[in-house]
mmCIF file of N, CA, C and O in Angstrom:
data_model
loop_
_atom_site.group_PDB
_atom_site.id
_atom_site.type_symbol
_atom_site.label_atom_id
_atom_site.label_comp_id
_atom_site.label_asym_id
_atom_site.label_seq_id
_atom_site.Cartn_x
_atom_site.Cartn_y
_atom_site.Cartn_z
ATOM 1 N N UNK A 1 100.687 93.649 -25.670
ATOM 2 C CA UNK A 1 101.164 93.226 -24.381
ATOM 3 C C UNK A 1 101.885 94.406 -23.739
ATOM 4 O O UNK A 1 102.619 95.122 -24.413
ATOM 5 N N UNK A 2 101.680 94.608 -22.459
ATOM 6 C CA UNK A 2 102.309 95.703 -21.739
ATOM 7 C C UNK A 2 103.052 95.144 -20.539
ATOM 8 O O UNK A 2 102.493 94.376 -19.753
ATOM 9 N N UNK A 3 104.336 95.529 -20.411
ATOM 10 C CA UNK A 3 105.167 95.110 -19.289
ATOM 11 C C UNK A 3 105.717 96.368 -18.639
ATOM 12 O O UNK A 3 106.197 97.269 -19.336
ATOM 13 N N UNK A 4 105.646 96.432 -17.304
ATOM 14 C CA UNK A 4 106.150 97.598 -16.590
ATOM 15 C C UNK A 4 107.277 97.202 -15.647
ATOM 16 O O UNK A 4 107.258 96.118 -15.064
ATOM 17 N N UNK A 5 108.261 98.113 -15.510
ATOM 18 C CA UNK A 5 109.383 97.932 -14.595
ATOM 19 C C UNK A 5 109.615 99.223 -13.826
ATOM 20 O O UNK A 5 109.422 100.311 -14.367
ATOM 21 N N UNK A 6 110.042 99.094 -12.594
ATOM 22 C CA UNK A 6 110.581 100.224 -11.856
ATOM 23 C C UNK A 6 112.054 100.292 -12.219
ATOM 24 O O UNK A 6 112.688 99.269 -12.469
ATOM 25 N N UNK A 7 112.618 101.474 -12.233
ATOM 26 C CA UNK A 7 114.018 101.603 -12.582
ATOM 27 C C UNK A 7 114.522 103.005 -12.356
ATOM 28 O O UNK A 7 113.889 103.805 -11.655
ATOM 29 N N UNK A 8 115.651 103.296 -12.962
ATOM 30 C CA UNK A 8 116.275 104.611 -12.838
ATOM 31 C C UNK A 8 116.812 105.059 -14.184
ATOM 32 O O UNK A 8 117.273 104.249 -14.973
ATOM 33 N N UNK A 9 116.746 106.358 -14.389
ATOM 34 C CA UNK A 9 117.414 106.971 -15.533
ATOM 35 C C UNK A 9 118.270 108.100 -14.979
ATOM 36 O O UNK A 9 117.754 109.030 -14.377
ATOM 37 N N UNK A 10 119.584 107.973 -15.151
ATOM 38 C CA UNK A 10 120.539 108.940 -14.611
ATOM 39 C C UNK A 10 120.339 109.151 -13.114
ATOM 40 O O UNK A 10 120.392 110.268 -12.609
ATOM 41 N N UNK A 11 120.053 108.056 -12.382
ATOM 42 C CA UNK A 11 119.908 108.115 -10.936
ATOM 43 C C UNK A 11 118.552 108.562 -10.435
ATOM 44 O O UNK A 11 118.318 108.616 -9.237
ATOM 45 N N UNK A 12 117.634 108.894 -11.321
ATOM 46 C CA UNK A 12 116.294 109.343 -10.927
ATOM 47 C C UNK A 12 115.327 108.163 -11.025
ATOM 48 O O UNK A 12 115.152 107.604 -12.113
ATOM 49 N N UNK A 13 114.703 107.758 -9.903
ATOM 50 C CA UNK A 13 113.762 106.639 -9.940
ATOM 51 C C UNK A 13 112.560 106.961 -10.828
ATOM 52 O O UNK A 13 112.027 108.073 -10.788
ATOM 53 N N UNK A 14 112.144 105.991 -11.616
ATOM 54 C CA UNK A 14 110.989 106.199 -12.487
ATOM 55 C C UNK A 14 110.395 104.857 -12.890
ATOM 56 O O UNK A 14 110.972 103.802 -12.636
ATOM 57 N N UNK A 15 109.241 104.896 -13.513
ATOM 58 C CA UNK A 15 108.559 103.694 -14.000
ATOM 59 C C UNK A 15 108.704 103.636 -15.507
ATOM 60 O O UNK A 15 108.516 104.634 -16.200
ATOM 61 N N UNK A 16 109.047 102.461 -16.010
ATOM 62 C CA UNK A 16 109.197 102.242 -17.445
ATOM 63 C C UNK A 16 108.129 101.269 -17.918
ATOM 64 O O UNK A 16 107.856 100.276 -17.264
ATOM 65 N N UNK A 17 107.546 101.565 -19.056
ATOM 66 C CA UNK A 17 106.538 100.693 -19.649
ATOM 67 C C UNK A 17 107.011 100.283 -21.035
ATOM 68 O O UNK A 17 107.430 101.119 -21.828
ATOM 69 N N UNK A 18 106.946 98.994 -21.299
ATOM 70 C CA UNK A 18 107.269 98.464 -22.621
ATOM 71 C C UNK A 18 105.972 97.952 -23.218
ATOM 72 O O UNK A 18 105.327 97.080 -22.647
ATOM 73 N N UNK A 19 105.579 98.538 -24.347
ATOM 74 C CA UNK A 19 104.396 98.073 -25.077
ATOM 75 C C UNK A 19 104.874 97.249 -26.252
ATOM 76 O O UNK A 19 105.607 97.748 -27.107
ATOM 77 N N UNK A 20 104.430 96.016 -26.286
ATOM 78 C CA UNK A 20 104.780 95.124 -27.387
ATOM 79 C C UNK A 20 103.554 95.003 -28.272
ATOM 80 O O UNK A 20 102.498 94.562 -27.827
ATOM 81 N N UNK A 21 103.712 95.443 -29.506
ATOM 82 C CA UNK A 21 102.604 95.445 -30.449
ATOM 83 C C UNK A 21 102.892 94.354 -31.475
ATOM 84 O O UNK A 21 103.802 94.477 -32.283
ATOM 85 N N UNK A 22 102.134 93.288 -31.397
ATOM 86 C CA UNK A 22 102.302 92.188 -32.338
ATOM 87 C C UNK A 22 101.201 92.232 -33.370
ATOM 88 O O UNK A 22 100.031 92.232 -33.032
ATOM 89 N N UNK A 23 101.576 92.309 -34.610
ATOM 90 C CA UNK A 23 100.600 92.337 -35.699
ATOM 91 C C UNK A 23 100.698 91.031 -36.466
ATOM 92 O O UNK A 23 101.642 90.815 -37.202
ATOM 93 N N UNK A 24 99.744 90.186 -36.254
ATOM 94 C CA UNK A 24 99.748 88.909 -36.959
ATOM 95 C C UNK A 24 99.239 89.116 -38.375
ATOM 96 O O UNK A 24 98.068 89.400 -38.585
ATOM 97 N N UNK A 25 100.151 89.000 -39.315
ATOM 98 C CA UNK A 25 99.781 89.184 -40.709
ATOM 99 C C UNK A 25 99.191 87.925 -41.313
ATOM 100 O O UNK A 25 98.379 87.971 -42.214
ATOM 101 N N UNK A 26 99.627 86.794 -40.800
ATOM 102 C CA UNK A 26 99.116 85.524 -41.298
ATOM 103 C C UNK A 26 99.303 84.485 -40.205
ATOM 104 O O UNK A 26 99.793 84.786 -39.128
ATOM 105 N N UNK A 27 98.947 83.270 -40.492
ATOM 106 C CA UNK A 27 99.114 82.203 -39.506
ATOM 107 C C UNK A 27 100.581 81.810 -39.343
ATOM 108 O O UNK A 27 100.937 81.148 -38.389
ATOM 109 N N UNK A 28 101.418 82.200 -40.261
ATOM 110 C CA UNK A 28 102.812 81.755 -40.225
ATOM 111 C C UNK A 28 103.803 82.855 -39.874
ATOM 112 O O UNK A 28 104.968 82.565 -39.674
ATOM 113 N N UNK A 29 103.381 84.122 -39.803
ATOM 114 C CA UNK A 29 104.337 85.171 -39.494
ATOM 115 C C UNK A 29 103.678 86.289 -38.697
ATOM 116 O O UNK A 29 102.466 86.482 -38.761
ATOM 117 N N UNK A 30 104.498 86.987 -37.925
ATOM 118 C CA UNK A 30 104.049 88.137 -37.153
ATOM 119 C C UNK A 30 105.061 89.249 -37.315
ATOM 120 O O UNK A 30 106.209 89.015 -37.672
ATOM 121 N N UNK A 31 104.649 90.450 -37.037
ATOM 122 C CA UNK A 31 105.533 91.598 -36.973
ATOM 123 C C UNK A 31 105.402 92.191 -35.586
ATOM 124 O O UNK A 31 104.313 92.184 -35.004
ATOM 125 N N UNK A 32 106.507 92.723 -35.054
ATOM 126 C CA UNK A 32 106.502 93.289 -33.713
ATOM 127 C C UNK A 32 107.077 94.688 -33.727
ATOM 128 O O UNK A 32 108.004 94.989 -34.455
ATOM 129 N N UNK A 33 106.514 95.518 -32.882
ATOM 130 C CA UNK A 33 107.025 96.858 -32.666
ATOM 131 C C UNK A 33 106.964 97.100 -31.167
ATOM 132 O O UNK A 33 106.024 96.669 -30.501
ATOM 133 N N UNK A 34 107.973 97.785 -30.623
ATOM 134 C CA UNK A 34 108.010 98.058 -29.191
ATOM 135 C C UNK A 34 108.063 99.556 -28.965
ATOM 136 O O UNK A 34 108.802 100.266 -29.636
ATOM 137 N N UNK A 35 107.275 100.020 -28.001
ATOM 138 C CA UNK A 35 107.336 101.401 -27.539
ATOM 139 C C UNK A 35 107.862 101.378 -26.115
ATOM 140 O O UNK A 35 107.424 100.555 -25.305
ATOM 141 N N UNK A 36 108.798 102.249 -25.777
ATOM 142 C CA UNK A 36 109.314 102.382 -24.425
ATOM 143 C C UNK A 36 108.813 103.710 -23.881
ATOM 144 O O UNK A 36 109.022 104.756 -24.497
ATOM 145 N N UNK A 37 108.135 103.662 -22.740
ATOM 146 C CA UNK A 37 107.575 104.865 -22.133
ATOM 147 C C UNK A 37 108.160 105.075 -20.737
ATOM 148 O O UNK A 37 108.373 104.121 -20.006
ATOM 149 N N UNK A 38 108.413 106.343 -20.399
ATOM 150 C CA UNK A 38 108.765 106.732 -19.041
ATOM 151 C C UNK A 38 107.582 107.524 -18.543
ATOM 152 O O UNK A 38 107.271 108.588 -19.077
ATOM 153 N N UNK A 39 106.897 107.000 -17.520
ATOM 154 C CA UNK A 39 105.628 107.591 -17.122
ATOM 155 C C UNK A 39 104.682 107.494 -18.301
ATOM 156 O O UNK A 39 104.434 106.418 -18.819
ATOM 157 N N UNK A 40 104.179 108.617 -18.780
ATOM 158 C CA UNK A 40 103.305 108.633 -19.954
ATOM 159 C C UNK A 40 104.009 109.107 -21.210
ATOM 160 O O UNK A 40 103.418 109.202 -22.274
ATOM 161 N N UNK A 41 105.296 109.415 -21.096
ATOM 162 C CA UNK A 41 106.050 109.973 -22.220
ATOM 163 C C UNK A 41 106.773 108.857 -22.992
ATOM 164 O O UNK A 41 107.537 108.088 -22.424
ATOM 165 N N UNK A 42 106.538 108.785 -24.293
ATOM 166 C CA UNK A 42 107.201 107.787 -25.114
ATOM 167 C C UNK A 42 108.610 108.247 -25.451
ATOM 168 O O UNK A 42 108.837 109.381 -25.842
ATOM 169 N N UNK A 43 109.568 107.343 -25.262
ATOM 170 C CA UNK A 43 110.953 107.646 -25.605
ATOM 171 C C UNK A 43 111.236 107.217 -27.034
ATOM 172 O O UNK A 43 110.781 106.160 -27.467
ATOM 173 N N UNK A 44 112.002 108.007 -27.753
ATOM 174 C CA UNK A 44 112.363 107.598 -29.124
ATOM 175 C C UNK A 44 113.508 106.588 -29.063
ATOM 176 O O UNK A 44 114.590 106.897 -28.596
ATOM 177 N N UNK A 45 113.257 105.368 -29.498
ATOM 178 C CA UNK A 45 114.322 104.371 -29.553
ATOM 179 C C UNK A 45 115.121 104.587 -30.834
ATOM 180 O O UNK A 45 114.806 105.449 -31.635
ATOM 181 N N UNK A 46 116.179 103.796 -31.016
ATOM 182 C CA UNK A 46 117.051 103.990 -32.174
ATOM 183 C C UNK A 46 116.306 103.829 -33.483
ATOM 184 O O UNK A 46 116.529 104.538 -34.436
ATOM 185 N N UNK A 47 115.435 102.842 -33.554
ATOM 186 C CA UNK A 47 114.710 102.560 -34.784
ATOM 187 C C UNK A 47 113.223 102.585 -34.486
ATOM 188 O O UNK A 47 112.801 102.330 -33.377
ATOM 189 N N UNK A 48 112.454 102.844 -35.471
ATOM 190 C CA UNK A 48 111.007 102.732 -35.326
ATOM 191 C C UNK A 48 110.487 101.674 -36.290
ATOM 192 O O UNK A 48 109.314 101.634 -36.599
ATOM 193 N N UNK A 49 111.399 100.839 -36.743
ATOM 194 C CA UNK A 49 111.030 99.818 -37.708
ATOM 195 C C UNK A 49 110.214 98.713 -37.060
ATOM 196 O O UNK A 49 110.306 98.469 -35.869
ATOM 197 N N UNK A 50 109.460 98.051 -37.845
ATOM 198 C CA UNK A 50 108.739 96.876 -37.402
ATOM 199 C C UNK A 50 109.663 95.682 -37.608
ATOM 200 O O UNK A 50 110.281 95.532 -38.658
ATOM 201 N N UNK A 51 109.778 94.849 -36.591
ATOM 202 C CA UNK A 51 110.678 93.698 -36.635
ATOM 203 C C UNK A 51 109.896 92.406 -36.868
ATOM 204 O O UNK A 51 108.766 92.279 -36.432
ATOM 205 N N UNK A 52 110.545 91.480 -37.504
ATOM 206 C CA UNK A 52 109.955 90.151 -37.695
ATOM 207 C C UNK A 52 110.087 89.305 -36.434
ATOM 208 O O UNK A 52 109.347 88.362 -36.256
ATOM 209 N N UNK A 53 111.035 89.668 -35.566
ATOM 210 C CA UNK A 53 111.285 88.861 -34.373
ATOM 211 C C UNK A 53 111.203 89.721 -33.125
ATOM 212 O O UNK A 53 111.750 90.821 -33.073
ATOM 213 N N UNK A 54 110.554 89.201 -32.099
ATOM 214 C CA UNK A 54 110.455 89.894 -30.826
ATOM 215 C C UNK A 54 111.831 90.081 -30.197
ATOM 216 O O UNK A 54 112.111 91.113 -29.588
ATOM 217 N N UNK A 55 112.709 89.116 -30.373
ATOM 218 C CA UNK A 55 114.055 89.226 -29.789
ATOM 219 C C UNK A 55 114.797 90.446 -30.332
ATOM 220 O O UNK A 55 115.535 91.101 -29.599
ATOM 221 N N UNK A 56 114.607 90.788 -31.606
ATOM 222 C CA UNK A 56 115.243 91.981 -32.171
ATOM 223 C C UNK A 56 114.712 93.256 -31.519
ATOM 224 O O UNK A 56 115.455 94.203 -31.300
ATOM 225 N N UNK A 57 113.418 93.286 -31.209
ATOM 226 C CA UNK A 57 112.850 94.436 -30.516
ATOM 227 C C UNK A 57 113.473 94.596 -29.136
ATOM 228 O O UNK A 57 113.811 95.704 -28.720
ATOM 229 N N UNK A 58 113.618 93.498 -28.408
ATOM 230 C CA UNK A 58 114.180 93.561 -27.060
ATOM 231 C C UNK A 58 115.647 93.959 -27.089
ATOM 232 O O UNK A 58 116.116 94.685 -26.204
ATOM 233 N N UNK A 59 116.386 93.519 -28.106
ATOM 234 C CA UNK A 59 117.782 93.943 -28.247
ATOM 235 C C UNK A 59 117.858 95.447 -28.470
ATOM 236 O O UNK A 59 118.744 96.118 -27.955
ATOM 237 N N UNK A 60 116.916 95.977 -29.237
ATOM 238 C CA UNK A 60 116.885 97.414 -29.484
ATOM 239 C C UNK A 60 116.653 98.175 -28.174
ATOM 240 O O UNK A 60 117.299 99.188 -27.911
ATOM 241 N N UNK A 61 115.728 97.688 -27.341
ATOM 242 C CA UNK A 61 115.479 98.319 -26.040
ATOM 243 C C UNK A 61 116.731 98.242 -25.169
ATOM 244 O O UNK A 61 117.109 99.220 -24.518
ATOM 245 N N UNK A 62 117.403 97.090 -25.155
ATOM 246 C CA UNK A 62 118.633 96.953 -24.370
ATOM 247 C C UNK A 62 119.683 97.975 -24.807
ATOM 248 O O UNK A 62 120.272 98.665 -23.979
ATOM 249 N N UNK A 63 119.913 98.088 -26.103
ATOM 250 C CA UNK A 63 120.910 99.042 -26.598
ATOM 251 C C UNK A 63 120.523 100.482 -26.259
ATOM 252 O O UNK A 63 121.372 101.287 -25.881
ATOM 253 N N UNK A 64 119.237 100.801 -26.360
ATOM 254 C CA UNK A 64 118.775 102.133 -26.016
ATOM 255 C C UNK A 64 118.998 102.404 -24.530
ATOM 256 O O UNK A 64 119.466 103.477 -24.153
ATOM 257 N N UNK A 65 118.684 101.416 -23.679
ATOM 258 C CA UNK A 65 118.882 101.565 -22.235
ATOM 259 C C UNK A 65 120.353 101.788 -21.911
ATOM 260 O O UNK A 65 120.698 102.655 -21.114
ATOM 261 N N UNK A 66 121.197 101.003 -22.523
ATOM 262 C CA UNK A 66 122.630 101.106 -22.256
ATOM 263 C C UNK A 66 123.163 102.485 -22.675
ATOM 264 O O UNK A 66 123.921 103.121 -21.949
ATOM 265 N N UNK A 67 122.750 102.947 -23.832
ATOM 266 C CA UNK A 67 123.198 104.231 -24.368
ATOM 267 C C UNK A 67 122.696 105.414 -23.529
ATOM 268 O O UNK A 67 123.360 106.440 -23.433
ATOM 269 N N UNK A 68 121.508 105.280 -22.914
ATOM 270 C CA UNK A 68 120.876 106.372 -22.180
ATOM 271 C C UNK A 68 120.902 106.194 -20.664
ATOM 272 O O UNK A 68 120.146 106.873 -19.956
ATOM 273 N N UNK A 69 121.760 105.283 -20.166
ATOM 274 C CA UNK A 69 121.946 105.092 -18.721
ATOM 275 C C UNK A 69 120.618 104.804 -18.007
ATOM 276 O O UNK A 69 120.291 105.429 -17.002
ATOM 277 N N UNK A 70 119.861 103.855 -18.532
ATOM 278 C CA UNK A 70 118.582 103.450 -17.957
ATOM 279 C C UNK A 70 118.752 102.056 -17.366
ATOM 280 O O UNK A 70 119.306 101.170 -18.011
ATOM 281 N N UNK A 71 118.283 101.869 -16.141
ATOM 282 C CA UNK A 71 118.323 100.536 -15.546
ATOM 283 C C UNK A 71 116.923 100.121 -15.118
ATOM 284 O O UNK A 71 116.134 100.950 -14.658
ATOM 285 N N UNK A 72 116.603 98.843 -15.319
ATOM 286 C CA UNK A 72 115.334 98.260 -14.897
ATOM 287 C C UNK A 72 115.610 97.359 -13.710
ATOM 288 O O UNK A 72 116.635 96.674 -13.661
ATOM 289 N N UNK A 73 114.683 97.308 -12.762
ATOM 290 C CA UNK A 73 114.727 96.338 -11.667
ATOM 291 C C UNK A 73 113.907 95.134 -12.118
ATOM 292 O O UNK A 73 112.679 95.210 -12.189
ATOM 293 N N UNK A 74 114.584 94.028 -12.410
ATOM 294 C CA UNK A 74 113.909 92.844 -12.957
ATOM 295 C C UNK A 74 112.836 92.312 -12.008
ATOM 296 O O UNK A 74 111.824 91.779 -12.458
ATOM 297 N N UNK A 75 113.027 92.478 -10.700
ATOM 298 C CA UNK A 75 112.055 91.944 -9.737
ATOM 299 C C UNK A 75 110.768 92.764 -9.675
ATOM 300 O O UNK A 75 109.780 92.328 -9.087
ATOM 301 N N UNK A 76 110.750 93.939 -10.296
ATOM 302 C CA UNK A 76 109.556 94.790 -10.265
ATOM 303 C C UNK A 76 108.641 94.561 -11.459
ATOM 304 O O UNK A 76 107.671 95.301 -11.642
ATOM 305 N N UNK A 77 108.909 93.554 -12.259
ATOM 306 C CA UNK A 77 108.148 93.297 -13.487
ATOM 307 C C UNK A 77 106.663 93.079 -13.206
ATOM 308 O O UNK A 77 106.298 92.312 -12.334
ATOM 309 N N UNK A 78 105.826 93.794 -13.950
ATOM 310 C CA UNK A 78 104.379 93.617 -13.909
ATOM 311 C C UNK A 78 103.892 93.490 -15.343
ATOM 312 O O UNK A 78 104.178 94.342 -16.177
ATOM 313 N N UNK A 79 103.148 92.419 -15.614
ATOM 314 C CA UNK A 79 102.606 92.192 -16.949
ATOM 315 C C UNK A 79 101.120 92.492 -16.903
ATOM 316 O O UNK A 79 100.395 91.971 -16.053
ATOM 317 N N UNK A 80 100.661 93.364 -17.795
ATOM 318 C CA UNK A 80 99.239 93.723 -17.857
ATOM 319 C C UNK A 80 98.419 92.501 -18.242
ATOM 320 O O UNK A 80 98.883 91.649 -19.004
ATOM 321 N N UNK A 81 97.192 92.416 -17.728
ATOM 322 C CA UNK A 81 96.382 91.220 -17.962
ATOM 323 C C UNK A 81 95.988 90.973 -19.411
ATOM 324 O O UNK A 81 95.798 89.840 -19.802
ATOM 325 N N UNK A 82 95.856 92.018 -20.224
ATOM 326 C CA UNK A 82 95.468 91.810 -21.618
ATOM 327 C C UNK A 82 96.723 91.528 -22.435
ATOM 328 O O UNK A 82 97.535 92.409 -22.663
ATOM 329 N N UNK A 83 96.862 90.282 -22.856
ATOM 330 C CA UNK A 83 98.030 89.911 -23.630
ATOM 331 C C UNK A 83 97.715 88.735 -24.526
ATOM 332 O O UNK A 83 96.725 88.047 -24.350
ATOM 333 N N UNK A 84 98.579 88.545 -25.492
ATOM 334 C CA UNK A 84 98.488 87.384 -26.371
ATOM 335 C C UNK A 84 99.405 86.317 -25.768
ATOM 336 O O UNK A 84 100.600 86.569 -25.592
ATOM 337 N N UNK A 85 98.880 85.152 -25.392
ATOM 338 C CA UNK A 85 99.713 84.147 -24.718
ATOM 339 C C UNK A 85 101.013 83.812 -25.459
ATOM 340 O O UNK A 85 102.054 83.657 -24.840
ATOM 341 N N UNK A 86 100.962 83.740 -26.777
ATOM 342 C CA UNK A 86 102.175 83.429 -27.544
ATOM 343 C C UNK A 86 103.222 84.524 -27.366
ATOM 344 O O UNK A 86 104.409 84.243 -27.219
ATOM 345 N N UNK A 87 102.790 85.800 -27.346
ATOM 346 C CA UNK A 87 103.726 86.898 -27.136
ATOM 347 C C UNK A 87 104.350 86.823 -25.748
ATOM 348 O O UNK A 87 105.530 87.119 -25.576
ATOM 349 N N UNK A 88 103.568 86.433 -24.735
ATOM 350 C CA UNK A 88 104.111 86.292 -23.384
ATOM 351 C C UNK A 88 105.170 85.190 -23.339
ATOM 352 O O UNK A 88 106.225 85.360 -22.720
ATOM 353 N N UNK A 89 104.915 84.094 -24.003
ATOM 354 C CA UNK A 89 105.895 83.001 -24.048
ATOM 355 C C UNK A 89 107.178 83.479 -24.715
ATOM 356 O O UNK A 89 108.278 83.258 -24.206
ATOM 357 N N UNK A 90 107.055 84.153 -25.853
ATOM 358 C CA UNK A 90 108.235 84.684 -26.542
ATOM 359 C C UNK A 90 108.964 85.706 -25.673
ATOM 360 O O UNK A 90 110.194 85.709 -25.589
ATOM 361 N N UNK A 91 108.204 86.588 -25.013
ATOM 362 C CA UNK A 91 108.813 87.611 -24.166
ATOM 363 C C UNK A 91 109.593 86.959 -23.023
ATOM 364 O O UNK A 91 110.742 87.316 -22.766
ATOM 365 N N UNK A 92 108.983 86.004 -22.343
ATOM 366 C CA UNK A 92 109.661 85.337 -21.228
ATOM 367 C C UNK A 92 110.919 84.611 -21.700
ATOM 368 O O UNK A 92 111.915 84.569 -20.986
ATOM 369 N N UNK A 93 110.876 84.060 -22.894
ATOM 370 C CA UNK A 93 112.040 83.353 -23.430
ATOM 371 C C UNK A 93 113.186 84.316 -23.748
ATOM 372 O O UNK A 93 114.352 83.999 -23.541
ATOM 373 N N UNK A 94 112.866 85.514 -24.225
ATOM 374 C CA UNK A 94 113.888 86.456 -24.685
ATOM 375 C C UNK A 94 114.172 87.605 -23.725
ATOM 376 O O UNK A 94 115.076 88.398 -23.988
ATOM 377 N N UNK A 95 113.444 87.722 -22.597
ATOM 378 C CA UNK A 95 113.602 88.908 -21.760
ATOM 379 C C UNK A 95 114.979 89.007 -21.102
ATOM 380 O O UNK A 95 115.372 90.100 -20.702
ATOM 381 N N UNK A 96 115.734 87.923 -21.042
ATOM 382 C CA UNK A 96 117.100 88.000 -20.515
ATOM 383 C C UNK A 96 117.924 89.008 -21.314
ATOM 384 O O UNK A 96 118.867 89.607 -20.811
ATOM 385 N N UNK A 97 117.526 89.235 -22.566
ATOM 386 C CA UNK A 97 118.217 90.196 -23.430
ATOM 387 C C UNK A 97 118.176 91.593 -22.818
ATOM 388 O O UNK A 97 119.119 92.365 -22.958
ATOM 389 N N UNK A 98 117.107 91.931 -22.111
ATOM 390 C CA UNK A 98 116.966 93.251 -21.493
ATOM 391 C C UNK A 98 117.971 93.474 -20.366
ATOM 392 O O UNK A 98 118.284 94.600 -20.019
ATOM 393 N N UNK A 99 118.437 92.388 -19.771
ATOM 394 C CA UNK A 99 119.247 92.493 -18.558
ATOM 395 C C UNK A 99 120.689 92.022 -18.744
ATOM 396 O O UNK A 99 121.374 91.730 -17.778
ATOM 397 N N UNK A 100 121.152 91.957 -19.983
ATOM 398 C CA UNK A 100 122.533 91.570 -20.248
ATOM 399 C C UNK A 100 123.447 92.594 -19.598
ATOM 400 O O UNK A 100 123.216 93.784 -19.671
ATOM 401 N N UNK A 101 124.491 92.119 -18.979
ATOM 402 C CA UNK A 101 125.411 93.030 -18.273
ATOM 403 C C UNK A 101 126.249 93.831 -19.237
ATOM 404 O O UNK A 101 126.479 93.519 -20.330
#
């Protein structure tokens, strides 16, 4: 799943892309990994671990954004058409984590 936002890093307008990689290992569990990109350049987040929960991935992005003075404009959200419906439901449920004050 790919989600894009317009935003700023240190006052410079830019586009941010969040790639959510869900690896379904079985019918009962999934693993998630998130990549954060500015333009085409991937940013190194704090961890590169695979998480059992999507919410943990989004918390990691929030902490990285806060630490690196990155802001997203929530109204600019664009979701790429190729996605796993369950991941979209989970993302929509937990995306408030990205915008915690």
